[in-house]
Amino acid sequence: MKKIVVVVAGMACSLLFAASASASALEQFKSFAAGTKSAKGEFVQRQMKKADASGKAKVSTPASGTFEFARPGKFIWTYLKPYEQLLQADGEQLYIYDKDLSQVTVKKLGDALGSSPAAILFGSNDLEKNFTLAEAGTRDGLEWLKATPKAKDTTFDEISIGLRNGVPEAMELRDSFGQTSILSFKNFQKNPALSNNHFKFVMPKGADVINN
């Protein structure tokens, strides 16, 4: 559970524009990022651990849910299965609500985004400030872009983003422990009408609050 929170908050989930020629992937990515102010859709998340002595990599039970975001820094990332958990940001604060524990963790959003995977999906369009971007060819029918954090103290070593027909369909997040988190997106809707109040967090009654 804690690992998945780190993926999205320290995550999560954008991104690029599919290309008929891989040489144009970077420019298409910039066009997509500049033209997508908000979005919503569904996701499935899996975690692949480093291969063991037998050479087999262990894949976790899938987690799934919905997401909504409005740039910069406003999002609602909701896990529905196999447990309920909410990550919500209003542009200034990030709230992580664990329903089973009735606990809310509050962080400054700037500290939680930065050069994390979440910055790609929810942050500003100035990705090259924090990431080195490179085209990564075609795989599984998707056009891929590789984003390498410039900072040395990040959790993730490499982030890959894949699209088809101008819509992000996948992210792969490889961390410093050799584990890879795989996100797949569906029903991705660009630029739905989402008000600022939509992202205002309402503290659940009786929840314990932890400020970080």
mmCIF file with all atom_site columns, C-alpha atoms in Angstrom:
data_model
loop_
_atom_site.group_PDB
_atom_site.id
_atom_site.type_symbol
_atom_site.label_atom_id
_atom_site.label_alt_id
_atom_site.label_comp_id
_atom_site.label_asym_id
_atom_site.label_entity_id
_atom_site.label_seq_id
_atom_site.pdbx_PDB_ins_code
_atom_site.Cartn_x
_atom_site.Cartn_y
_atom_site.Cartn_z
_atom_site.occupancy
_atom_site.B_iso_or_equiv
_atom_site.pdbx_formal_charge
_atom_site.auth_seq_id
_atom_site.auth_comp_id
_atom_site.auth_asym_id
_atom_site.auth_atom_id
_atom_site.pdbx_PDB_model_num
ATOM 1   C CA . MET A 1 1   ? 0.000   0.000   0.000   1.00 0.00 ? 1   MET A CA 1
ATOM 2   C CA . LYS A 1 2   ? 2.734   2.465   1.005   1.00 0.00 ? 2   LYS A CA 1
ATOM 3   C CA . LYS A 1 3   ? 4.717   1.694   -2.160  1.00 0.00 ? 3   LYS A CA 1
ATOM 4   C CA . ILE A 1 4   ? 1.773   2.528   -4.420  1.00 0.00 ? 4   ILE A CA 1
ATOM 5   C CA . VAL A 1 5   ? 1.310   5.868   -2.647  1.00 0.00 ? 5   VAL A CA 1
ATOM 6   C CA . VAL A 1 6   ? 4.956   6.728   -3.314  1.00 0.00 ? 6   VAL A CA 1
ATOM 7   C CA . VAL A 1 7   ? 4.574   5.853   -6.995  1.00 0.00 ? 7   VAL A CA 1
ATOM 8   C CA . VAL A 1 8   ? 1.820   8.366   -7.512  1.00 0.00 ? 8   VAL A CA 1
ATOM 9   C CA . ALA A 1 9   ? 2.532   11.021  -4.910  1.00 0.00 ? 9   ALA A CA 1
ATOM 10  C CA . GLY A 1 10  ? 6.237   10.765  -4.990  1.00 0.00 ? 10  GLY A CA 1
ATOM 11  C CA . MET A 1 11  ? 3.480   9.735   -8.389  1.00 0.00 ? 11  MET A CA 1
ATOM 12  C CA . ALA A 1 12  ? 0.551   8.003   -9.994  1.00 0.00 ? 12  ALA A CA 1
ATOM 13  C CA . CYS A 1 13  ? 0.039   9.267   -14.414 1.00 0.00 ? 13  CYS A CA 1
ATOM 14  C CA . SER A 1 14  ? 1.021   13.227  -19.290 1.00 0.00 ? 14  SER A CA 1
ATOM 15  C CA . LEU A 1 15  ? 2.193   13.129  -21.769 1.00 0.00 ? 15  LEU A CA 1
ATOM 16  C CA . LEU A 1 16  ? 2.652   12.692  -25.437 1.00 0.00 ? 16  LEU A CA 1
ATOM 17  C CA . PHE A 1 17  ? 1.284   12.593  -28.894 1.00 0.00 ? 17  PHE A CA 1
ATOM 18  C CA . ALA A 1 18  ? 1.536   9.388   -30.902 1.00 0.00 ? 18  ALA A CA 1
ATOM 19  C CA . ALA A 1 19  ? 3.768   9.547   -33.927 1.00 0.00 ? 19  ALA A CA 1
ATOM 20  C CA . SER A 1 20  ? 4.034   7.792   -37.224 1.00 0.00 ? 20  SER A CA 1
ATOM 21  C CA . ALA A 1 21  ? 7.782   8.468   -37.104 1.00 0.00 ? 21  ALA A CA 1
ATOM 22  C CA . SER A 1 22  ? 9.664   8.124   -33.831 1.00 0.00 ? 22  SER A CA 1
ATOM 23  C CA . ALA A 1 23  ? 11.838  11.105  -34.746 1.00 0.00 ? 23  ALA A CA 1
ATOM 24  C CA . SER A 1 24  ? 8.880   13.428  -34.115 1.00 0.00 ? 24  SER A CA 1
ATOM 25  C CA . ALA A 1 25  ? 7.810   11.895  -30.786 1.00 0.00 ? 25  ALA A CA 1
ATOM 26  C CA . LEU A 1 26  ? 9.360   14.630  -28.635 1.00 0.00 ? 26  LEU A CA 1
ATOM 27  C CA . GLU A 1 27  ? 7.681   17.498  -30.512 1.00 0.00 ? 27  GLU A CA 1
ATOM 28  C CA . GLN A 1 28  ? 4.363   15.658  -30.450 1.00 0.00 ? 28  GLN A CA 1
ATOM 29  C CA . PHE A 1 29  ? 4.742   15.191  -26.708 1.00 0.00 ? 29  PHE A CA 1
ATOM 30  C CA . LYS A 1 30  ? 5.245   18.922  -26.259 1.00 0.00 ? 30  LYS A CA 1
ATOM 31  C CA . SER A 1 31  ? 2.147   19.623  -28.363 1.00 0.00 ? 31  SER A CA 1
ATOM 32  C CA . PHE A 1 32  ? 0.061   17.256  -26.267 1.00 0.00 ? 32  PHE A CA 1
ATOM 33  C CA . ALA A 1 33  ? 1.311   18.722  -22.981 1.00 0.00 ? 33  ALA A CA 1
ATOM 34  C CA . ALA A 1 34  ? 0.664   22.283  -24.165 1.00 0.00 ? 34  ALA A CA 1
ATOM 35  C CA . GLY A 1 35  ? -2.837  21.455  -25.424 1.00 0.00 ? 35  GLY A CA 1
ATOM 36  C CA . THR A 1 36  ? -4.058  19.387  -22.479 1.00 0.00 ? 36  THR A CA 1
ATOM 37  C CA . LYS A 1 37  ? -5.081  21.588  -19.561 1.00 0.00 ? 37  LYS A CA 1
ATOM 38  C CA . SER A 1 38  ? -7.241  18.968  -17.874 1.00 0.00 ? 38  SER A CA 1
ATOM 39  C CA . ALA A 1 39  ? -8.155  15.311  -18.276 1.00 0.00 ? 39  ALA A CA 1
ATOM 40  C CA . LYS A 1 40  ? -9.893  12.392  -16.650 1.00 0.00 ? 40  LYS A CA 1
ATOM 41  C CA . GLY A 1 41  ? -10.038 8.650   -17.117 1.00 0.00 ? 41  GLY A CA 1
ATOM 42  C CA . GLU A 1 42  ? -9.398  5.260   -15.551 1.00 0.00 ? 42  GLU A CA 1
ATOM 43  C CA . PHE A 1 43  ? -6.202  3.431   -14.655 1.00 0.00 ? 43  PHE A CA 1
ATOM 44  C CA . VAL A 1 44  ? -4.827  0.020   -13.740 1.00 0.00 ? 44  VAL A CA 1
ATOM 45  C CA . GLN A 1 45  ? -1.557  -0.188  -11.812 1.00 0.00 ? 45  GLN A CA 1
ATOM 46  C CA . ARG A 1 46  ? 0.767   -3.161  -11.418 1.00 0.00 ? 46  ARG A CA 1
ATOM 47  C CA . GLN A 1 47  ? 4.099   -3.473  -9.703  1.00 0.00 ? 47  GLN A CA 1
ATOM 48  C CA . MET A 1 48  ? 6.802   -5.729  -11.112 1.00 0.00 ? 48  MET A CA 1
ATOM 49  C CA . LYS A 1 49  ? 9.542   -6.679  -8.666  1.00 0.00 ? 49  LYS A CA 1
ATOM 50  C CA . LYS A 1 50  ? 13.101  -7.482  -9.676  1.00 0.00 ? 50  LYS A CA 1
ATOM 51  C CA . ALA A 1 51  ? 13.612  -10.990 -11.050 1.00 0.00 ? 51  ALA A CA 1
ATOM 52  C CA . ASP A 1 52  ? 14.548  -13.622 -8.465  1.00 0.00 ? 52  ASP A CA 1
ATOM 53  C CA . ALA A 1 53  ? 17.175  -16.367 -8.736  1.00 0.00 ? 53  ALA A CA 1
ATOM 54  C CA . SER A 1 54  ? 14.947  -18.302 -11.137 1.00 0.00 ? 54  SER A CA 1
ATOM 55  C CA . GLY A 1 55  ? 14.818  -15.302 -13.470 1.00 0.00 ? 55  GLY A CA 1
ATOM 56  C CA . LYS A 1 56  ? 11.114  -14.704 -12.933 1.00 0.00 ? 56  LYS A CA 1
ATOM 57  C CA . ALA A 1 57  ? 9.787   -11.268 -12.053 1.00 0.00 ? 57  ALA A CA 1
ATOM 58  C CA . LYS A 1 58  ? 6.913   -11.136 -9.549  1.00 0.00 ? 58  LYS A CA 1
ATOM 59  C CA . VAL A 1 59  ? 3.898   -9.030  -10.525 1.00 0.00 ? 59  VAL A CA 1
ATOM 60  C CA . SER A 1 60  ? 1.618   -7.624  -7.824  1.00 0.00 ? 60  SER A CA 1
ATOM 61  C CA . THR A 1 61  ? -2.162  -7.819  -7.713  1.00 0.00 ? 61  THR A CA 1
ATOM 62  C CA . PRO A 1 62  ? -3.526  -5.040  -9.954  1.00 0.00 ? 62  PRO A CA 1
ATOM 63  C CA . ALA A 1 63  ? -4.870  -1.869  -8.347  1.00 0.00 ? 63  ALA A CA 1
ATOM 64  C CA . SER A 1 64  ? -7.434  0.171   -10.280 1.00 0.00 ? 64  SER A CA 1
ATOM 65  C CA . GLY A 1 65  ? -9.411  3.366   -10.068 1.00 0.00 ? 65  GLY A CA 1
ATOM 66  C CA . THR A 1 66  ? -10.047 6.760   -11.634 1.00 0.00 ? 66  THR A CA 1
ATOM 67  C CA . PHE A 1 67  ? -8.158  10.021  -12.091 1.00 0.00 ? 67  PHE A CA 1
ATOM 68  C CA . GLU A 1 68  ? -8.901  13.671  -12.832 1.00 0.00 ? 68  GLU A CA 1
ATOM 69  C CA . PHE A 1 69  ? -6.429  16.526  -13.170 1.00 0.00 ? 69  PHE A CA 1
ATOM 70  C CA . ALA A 1 70  ? -6.180  20.193  -14.071 1.00 0.00 ? 70  ALA A CA 1
ATOM 71  C CA . ARG A 1 71  ? -2.749  21.701  -14.621 1.00 0.00 ? 71  ARG A CA 1
ATOM 72  C CA . PRO A 1 72  ? -0.821  22.799  -12.769 1.00 0.00 ? 72  PRO A CA 1
ATOM 73  C CA . GLY A 1 73  ? -0.983  20.757  -9.607  1.00 0.00 ? 73  GLY A CA 1
ATOM 74  C CA . LYS A 1 74  ? -4.655  19.919  -9.198  1.00 0.00 ? 74  LYS A CA 1
ATOM 75  C CA . PHE A 1 75  ? -5.707  16.282  -9.261  1.00 0.00 ? 75  PHE A CA 1
ATOM 76  C CA . ILE A 1 76  ? -7.842  13.539  -7.759  1.00 0.00 ? 76  ILE A CA 1
ATOM 77  C CA . TRP A 1 77  ? -6.359  10.041  -7.972  1.00 0.00 ? 77  TRP A CA 1
ATOM 78  C CA . THR A 1 78  ? -8.759  7.456   -6.540  1.00 0.00 ? 78  THR A CA 1
ATOM 79  C CA . TYR A 1 79  ? -7.959  3.808   -5.856  1.00 0.00 ? 79  TYR A CA 1
ATOM 80  C CA . LEU A 1 80  ? -11.125 1.709   -5.853  1.00 0.00 ? 80  LEU A CA 1
ATOM 81  C CA . LYS A 1 81  ? -9.689  -1.834  -5.885  1.00 0.00 ? 81  LYS A CA 1
ATOM 82  C CA . PRO A 1 82  ? -8.361  -3.841  -4.106  1.00 0.00 ? 82  PRO A CA 1
ATOM 83  C CA . TYR A 1 83  ? -8.779  -1.172  -1.395  1.00 0.00 ? 83  TYR A CA 1
ATOM 84  C CA . GLU A 1 84  ? -10.020 2.420   -1.280  1.00 0.00 ? 84  GLU A CA 1
ATOM 85  C CA . GLN A 1 85  ? -7.508  5.235   -1.095  1.00 0.00 ? 85  GLN A CA 1
ATOM 86  C CA . LEU A 1 86  ? -7.532  8.846   -2.274  1.00 0.00 ? 86  LEU A CA 1
ATOM 87  C CA . LEU A 1 87  ? -4.763  11.209  -3.342  1.00 0.00 ? 87  LEU A CA 1
ATOM 88  C CA . GLN A 1 88  ? -6.001  14.752  -3.916  1.00 0.00 ? 88  GLN A CA 1
ATOM 89  C CA . ALA A 1 89  ? -4.208  18.038  -4.575  1.00 0.00 ? 89  ALA A CA 1
ATOM 90  C CA . ASP A 1 90  ? -5.645  21.555  -4.749  1.00 0.00 ? 90  ASP A CA 1
ATOM 91  C CA . GLY A 1 91  ? -2.589  23.233  -6.282  1.00 0.00 ? 91  GLY A CA 1
ATOM 92  C CA . GLU A 1 92  ? -0.922  23.913  -2.913  1.00 0.00 ? 92  GLU A CA 1
ATOM 93  C CA . GLN A 1 93  ? -1.432  20.876  -0.664  1.00 0.00 ? 93  GLN A CA 1
ATOM 94  C CA . LEU A 1 94  ? -1.462  17.130  -1.286  1.00 0.00 ? 94  LEU A CA 1
ATOM 95  C CA . TYR A 1 95  ? -3.873  15.023  0.781   1.00 0.00 ? 95  TYR A CA 1
ATOM 96  C CA . ILE A 1 96  ? -3.490  11.247  1.058   1.00 0.00 ? 96  ILE A CA 1
ATOM 97  C CA . TYR A 1 97  ? -6.578  9.642   2.598   1.00 0.00 ? 97  TYR A CA 1
ATOM 98  C CA . ASP A 1 98  ? -6.445  6.033   3.738   1.00 0.00 ? 98  ASP A CA 1
ATOM 99  C CA . LYS A 1 99  ? -10.044 5.058   4.325   1.00 0.00 ? 99  LYS A CA 1
ATOM 100 C CA . ASP A 1 100 ? -9.279  1.833   6.224   1.00 0.00 ? 100 ASP A CA 1
ATOM 101 C CA . LEU A 1 101 ? -7.050  3.679   8.694   1.00 0.00 ? 101 LEU A CA 1
ATOM 102 C CA . SER A 1 102 ? -9.266  6.810   8.736   1.00 0.00 ? 102 SER A CA 1
ATOM 103 C CA . GLN A 1 103 ? -6.068  8.801   8.311   1.00 0.00 ? 103 GLN A CA 1
ATOM 104 C CA . VAL A 1 104 ? -5.165  11.833  6.187   1.00 0.00 ? 104 VAL A CA 1
ATOM 105 C CA . THR A 1 105 ? -1.545  12.755  5.451   1.00 0.00 ? 105 THR A CA 1
ATOM 106 C CA . VAL A 1 106 ? -0.994  16.358  4.317   1.00 0.00 ? 106 VAL A CA 1
ATOM 107 C CA . LYS A 1 107 ? 2.092   17.478  2.363   1.00 0.00 ? 107 LYS A CA 1
ATOM 108 C CA . LYS A 1 108 ? 3.140   20.620  0.547   1.00 0.00 ? 108 LYS A CA 1
ATOM 109 C CA . LEU A 1 109 ? 2.516   19.955  -3.117  1.00 0.00 ? 109 LEU A CA 1
ATOM 110 C CA . GLY A 1 110 ? 5.811   21.429  -4.277  1.00 0.00 ? 110 GLY A CA 1
ATOM 111 C CA . ASP A 1 111 ? 7.692   18.883  -2.186  1.00 0.00 ? 111 ASP A CA 1
ATOM 112 C CA . ALA A 1 112 ? 5.566   16.029  -3.498  1.00 0.00 ? 112 ALA A CA 1
ATOM 113 C CA . LEU A 1 113 ? 5.863   16.850  -7.224  1.00 0.00 ? 113 LEU A CA 1
ATOM 114 C CA . GLY A 1 114 ? 9.207   18.256  -8.314  1.00 0.00 ? 114 GLY A CA 1
ATOM 115 C CA . SER A 1 115 ? 10.959  15.708  -10.500 1.00 0.00 ? 115 SER A CA 1
ATOM 116 C CA . SER A 1 116 ? 8.574   12.882  -9.569  1.00 0.00 ? 116 SER A CA 1
ATOM 117 C CA . PRO A 1 117 ? 6.393   10.962  -12.065 1.00 0.00 ? 117 PRO A CA 1
ATOM 118 C CA . ALA A 1 118 ? 3.428   13.009  -10.840 1.00 0.00 ? 118 ALA A CA 1
ATOM 119 C CA . ALA A 1 119 ? 5.003   16.142  -12.311 1.00 0.00 ? 119 ALA A CA 1
ATOM 120 C CA . ILE A 1 120 ? 4.664   14.671  -15.798 1.00 0.00 ? 120 ILE A CA 1
ATOM 121 C CA . LEU A 1 121 ? 0.954   14.085  -15.497 1.00 0.00 ? 121 LEU A CA 1
ATOM 122 C CA . PHE A 1 122 ? -0.150  16.869  -13.151 1.00 0.00 ? 122 PHE A CA 1
ATOM 123 C CA . GLY A 1 123 ? 2.563   19.538  -13.189 1.00 0.00 ? 123 GLY A CA 1
ATOM 124 C CA . SER A 1 124 ? 3.493   22.390  -15.491 1.00 0.00 ? 124 SER A CA 1
ATOM 125 C CA . ASN A 1 125 ? 4.568   22.012  -19.114 1.00 0.00 ? 125 ASN A CA 1
ATOM 126 C CA . ASP A 1 126 ? 8.199   22.890  -18.337 1.00 0.00 ? 126 ASP A CA 1
ATOM 127 C CA . LEU A 1 127 ? 9.266   19.246  -18.037 1.00 0.00 ? 127 LEU A CA 1
ATOM 128 C CA . GLU A 1 128 ? 12.743  19.762  -19.454 1.00 0.00 ? 128 GLU A CA 1
ATOM 129 C CA . LYS A 1 129 ? 13.602  21.745  -16.325 1.00 0.00 ? 129 LYS A CA 1
ATOM 130 C CA . ASN A 1 130 ? 13.497  18.564  -14.230 1.00 0.00 ? 130 ASN A CA 1
ATOM 131 C CA . PHE A 1 131 ? 13.764  15.775  -16.834 1.00 0.00 ? 131 PHE A CA 1
ATOM 132 C CA . THR A 1 132 ? 15.991  14.811  -19.735 1.00 0.00 ? 132 THR A CA 1
ATOM 133 C CA . LEU A 1 133 ? 13.596  13.730  -22.509 1.00 0.00 ? 133 LEU A CA 1
ATOM 134 C CA . ALA A 1 134 ? 14.458  11.295  -25.278 1.00 0.00 ? 134 ALA A CA 1
ATOM 135 C CA . GLU A 1 135 ? 12.501  9.379   -27.884 1.00 0.00 ? 135 GLU A CA 1
ATOM 136 C CA . ALA A 1 136 ? 12.351  5.655   -27.154 1.00 0.00 ? 136 ALA A CA 1
ATOM 137 C CA . GLY A 1 137 ? 10.898  4.149   -30.335 1.00 0.00 ? 137 GLY A CA 1
ATOM 138 C CA . THR A 1 138 ? 7.883   1.906   -30.797 1.00 0.00 ? 138 THR A CA 1
ATOM 139 C CA . ARG A 1 139 ? 6.886   -0.996  -28.542 1.00 0.00 ? 139 ARG A CA 1
ATOM 140 C CA . ASP A 1 140 ? 3.616   -2.888  -28.059 1.00 0.00 ? 140 ASP A CA 1
ATOM 141 C CA . GLY A 1 141 ? 1.982   -0.660  -30.664 1.00 0.00 ? 141 GLY A CA 1
ATOM 142 C CA . LEU A 1 142 ? 2.763   2.500   -28.693 1.00 0.00 ? 142 LEU A CA 1
ATOM 143 C CA . GLU A 1 143 ? 5.150   5.388   -29.281 1.00 0.00 ? 143 GLU A CA 1
ATOM 144 C CA . TRP A 1 144 ? 7.425   5.821   -26.257 1.00 0.00 ? 144 TRP A CA 1
ATOM 145 C CA . LEU A 1 145 ? 9.195   8.765   -24.658 1.00 0.00 ? 145 LEU A CA 1
ATOM 146 C CA . LYS A 1 146 ? 11.828  8.293   -21.944 1.00 0.00 ? 146 LYS A CA 1
ATOM 147 C CA . ALA A 1 147 ? 12.065  10.860  -19.130 1.00 0.00 ? 147 ALA A CA 1
ATOM 148 C CA . THR A 1 148 ? 15.140  10.704  -16.884 1.00 0.00 ? 148 THR A CA 1
ATOM 149 C CA . PRO A 1 149 ? 15.084  12.882  -13.728 1.00 0.00 ? 149 PRO A CA 1
ATOM 150 C CA . LYS A 1 150 ? 17.949  15.377  -13.589 1.00 0.00 ? 150 LYS A CA 1
ATOM 151 C CA . ALA A 1 151 ? 17.991  15.362  -9.790  1.00 0.00 ? 151 ALA A CA 1
ATOM 152 C CA . LYS A 1 152 ? 20.100  12.620  -8.198  1.00 0.00 ? 152 LYS A CA 1
ATOM 153 C CA . ASP A 1 153 ? 17.978  12.158  -5.065  1.00 0.00 ? 153 ASP A CA 1
ATOM 154 C CA . THR A 1 154 ? 14.713  11.043  -6.690  1.00 0.00 ? 154 THR A CA 1
ATOM 155 C CA . THR A 1 155 ? 12.987  7.707   -6.060  1.00 0.00 ? 155 THR A CA 1
ATOM 156 C CA . PHE A 1 156 ? 12.789  6.887   -9.766  1.00 0.00 ? 156 PHE A CA 1
ATOM 157 C CA . ASP A 1 157 ? 15.674  6.308   -12.156 1.00 0.00 ? 157 ASP A CA 1
ATOM 158 C CA . GLU A 1 158 ? 13.645  6.332   -15.350 1.00 0.00 ? 158 GLU A CA 1
ATOM 159 C CA . ILE A 1 159 ? 10.095  6.991   -16.524 1.00 0.00 ? 159 ILE A CA 1
ATOM 160 C CA . SER A 1 160 ? 8.712   5.831   -19.869 1.00 0.00 ? 160 SER A CA 1
ATOM 161 C CA . ILE A 1 161 ? 5.469   7.108   -21.400 1.00 0.00 ? 161 ILE A CA 1
ATOM 162 C CA . GLY A 1 162 ? 3.587   5.373   -24.233 1.00 0.00 ? 162 GLY A CA 1
ATOM 163 C CA . LEU A 1 163 ? 0.793   6.669   -26.485 1.00 0.00 ? 163 LEU A CA 1
ATOM 164 C CA . ARG A 1 164 ? -1.466  5.601   -29.276 1.00 0.00 ? 164 ARG A CA 1
ATOM 165 C CA . ASN A 1 165 ? -3.439  7.973   -31.519 1.00 0.00 ? 165 ASN A CA 1
ATOM 166 C CA . GLY A 1 166 ? -2.463  11.024  -29.492 1.00 0.00 ? 166 GLY A CA 1
ATOM 167 C CA . VAL A 1 167 ? -3.615  9.635   -26.132 1.00 0.00 ? 167 VAL A CA 1
ATOM 168 C CA . PRO A 1 168 ? -1.405  8.346   -23.273 1.00 0.00 ? 168 PRO A CA 1
ATOM 169 C CA . GLU A 1 169 ? -2.030  4.679   -22.663 1.00 0.00 ? 169 GLU A CA 1
ATOM 170 C CA . ALA A 1 170 ? 0.854   3.632   -20.417 1.00 0.00 ? 170 ALA A CA 1
ATOM 171 C CA . MET A 1 171 ? 3.602   4.722   -18.023 1.00 0.00 ? 171 MET A CA 1
ATOM 172 C CA . GLU A 1 172 ? 6.466   2.594   -16.742 1.00 0.00 ? 172 GLU A CA 1
ATOM 173 C CA . LEU A 1 173 ? 8.293   3.811   -13.621 1.00 0.00 ? 173 LEU A CA 1
ATOM 174 C CA . ARG A 1 174 ? 11.614  2.142   -12.770 1.00 0.00 ? 174 ARG A CA 1
ATOM 175 C CA . ASP A 1 175 ? 12.908  2.864   -9.273  1.00 0.00 ? 175 ASP A CA 1
ATOM 176 C CA . SER A 1 176 ? 16.375  2.657   -7.741  1.00 0.00 ? 176 SER A CA 1
ATOM 177 C CA . PHE A 1 177 ? 15.578  -0.775  -6.235  1.00 0.00 ? 177 PHE A CA 1
ATOM 178 C CA . GLY A 1 178 ? 15.079  -2.418  -9.619  1.00 0.00 ? 178 GLY A CA 1
ATOM 179 C CA . GLN A 1 179 ? 11.290  -2.517  -9.374  1.00 0.00 ? 179 GLN A CA 1
ATOM 180 C CA . THR A 1 180 ? 8.992   -1.262  -12.130 1.00 0.00 ? 180 THR A CA 1
ATOM 181 C CA . SER A 1 181 ? 5.490   0.128   -11.655 1.00 0.00 ? 181 SER A CA 1
ATOM 182 C CA . ILE A 1 182 ? 3.300   -0.144  -14.732 1.00 0.00 ? 182 ILE A CA 1
ATOM 183 C CA . LEU A 1 183 ? 0.296   2.131   -15.258 1.00 0.00 ? 183 LEU A CA 1
ATOM 184 C CA . SER A 1 184 ? -2.200  1.660   -18.067 1.00 0.00 ? 184 SER A CA 1
ATOM 185 C CA . PHE A 1 185 ? -4.874  4.243   -18.901 1.00 0.00 ? 185 PHE A CA 1
ATOM 186 C CA . LYS A 1 186 ? -8.238  3.920   -20.617 1.00 0.00 ? 186 LYS A CA 1
ATOM 187 C CA . ASN A 1 187 ? -11.227 6.165   -21.372 1.00 0.00 ? 187 ASN A CA 1
ATOM 188 C CA . PHE A 1 188 ? -8.808  9.111   -21.373 1.00 0.00 ? 188 PHE A CA 1
ATOM 189 C CA . GLN A 1 189 ? -10.760 12.354  -21.921 1.00 0.00 ? 189 GLN A CA 1
ATOM 190 C CA . LYS A 1 190 ? -8.879  15.542  -22.714 1.00 0.00 ? 190 LYS A CA 1
ATOM 191 C CA . ASN A 1 191 ? -9.946  18.977  -21.451 1.00 0.00 ? 191 ASN A CA 1
ATOM 192 C CA . PRO A 1 192 ? -13.198 18.213  -19.611 1.00 0.00 ? 192 PRO A CA 1
ATOM 193 C CA . ALA A 1 193 ? -14.690 21.150  -17.703 1.00 0.00 ? 193 ALA A CA 1
ATOM 194 C CA . LEU A 1 194 ? -13.338 20.907  -14.139 1.00 0.00 ? 194 LEU A CA 1
ATOM 195 C CA . SER A 1 195 ? -13.710 23.862  -11.748 1.00 0.00 ? 195 SER A CA 1
ATOM 196 C CA . ASN A 1 196 ? -11.110 24.808  -9.136  1.00 0.00 ? 196 ASN A CA 1
ATOM 197 C CA . ASN A 1 197 ? -13.601 23.996  -6.376  1.00 0.00 ? 197 ASN A CA 1
ATOM 198 C CA . HIS A 1 198 ? -13.813 20.472  -7.755  1.00 0.00 ? 198 HIS A CA 1
ATOM 199 C CA . PHE A 1 199 ? -10.324 19.808  -6.344  1.00 0.00 ? 199 PHE A CA 1
ATOM 200 C CA . LYS A 1 200 ? -10.933 21.294  -2.877  1.00 0.00 ? 200 LYS A CA 1
ATOM 201 C CA . PHE A 1 201 ? -10.372 18.564  -0.311  1.00 0.00 ? 201 PHE A CA 1
ATOM 202 C CA . VAL A 1 202 ? -13.070 17.989  2.305   1.00 0.00 ? 202 VAL A CA 1
ATOM 203 C CA . MET A 1 203 ? -11.618 16.484  5.474   1.00 0.00 ? 203 MET A CA 1
ATOM 204 C CA . PRO A 1 204 ? -13.455 13.251  6.401   1.00 0.00 ? 204 PRO A CA 1
ATOM 205 C CA . LYS A 1 205 ? -15.173 13.479  9.758   1.00 0.00 ? 205 LYS A CA 1
ATOM 206 C CA . GLY A 1 206 ? -13.172 11.904  12.555  1.00 0.00 ? 206 GLY A CA 1
ATOM 207 C CA . ALA A 1 207 ? -10.050 11.254  10.466  1.00 0.00 ? 207 ALA A CA 1
ATOM 208 C CA . ASP A 1 208 ? -6.604  11.517  12.071  1.00 0.00 ? 208 ASP A CA 1
ATOM 209 C CA . VAL A 1 209 ? -4.444  14.180  10.379  1.00 0.00 ? 209 VAL A CA 1
ATOM 210 C CA . ILE A 1 210 ? -0.673  13.883  9.897   1.00 0.00 ? 210 ILE A CA 1
ATOM 211 C CA . ASN A 1 211 ? 1.179   16.958  8.591   1.00 0.00 ? 211 ASN A CA 1
ATOM 212 C CA . ASN A 1 212 ? 4.483   16.332  6.800   1.00 0.00 ? 212 ASN A CA 1
#
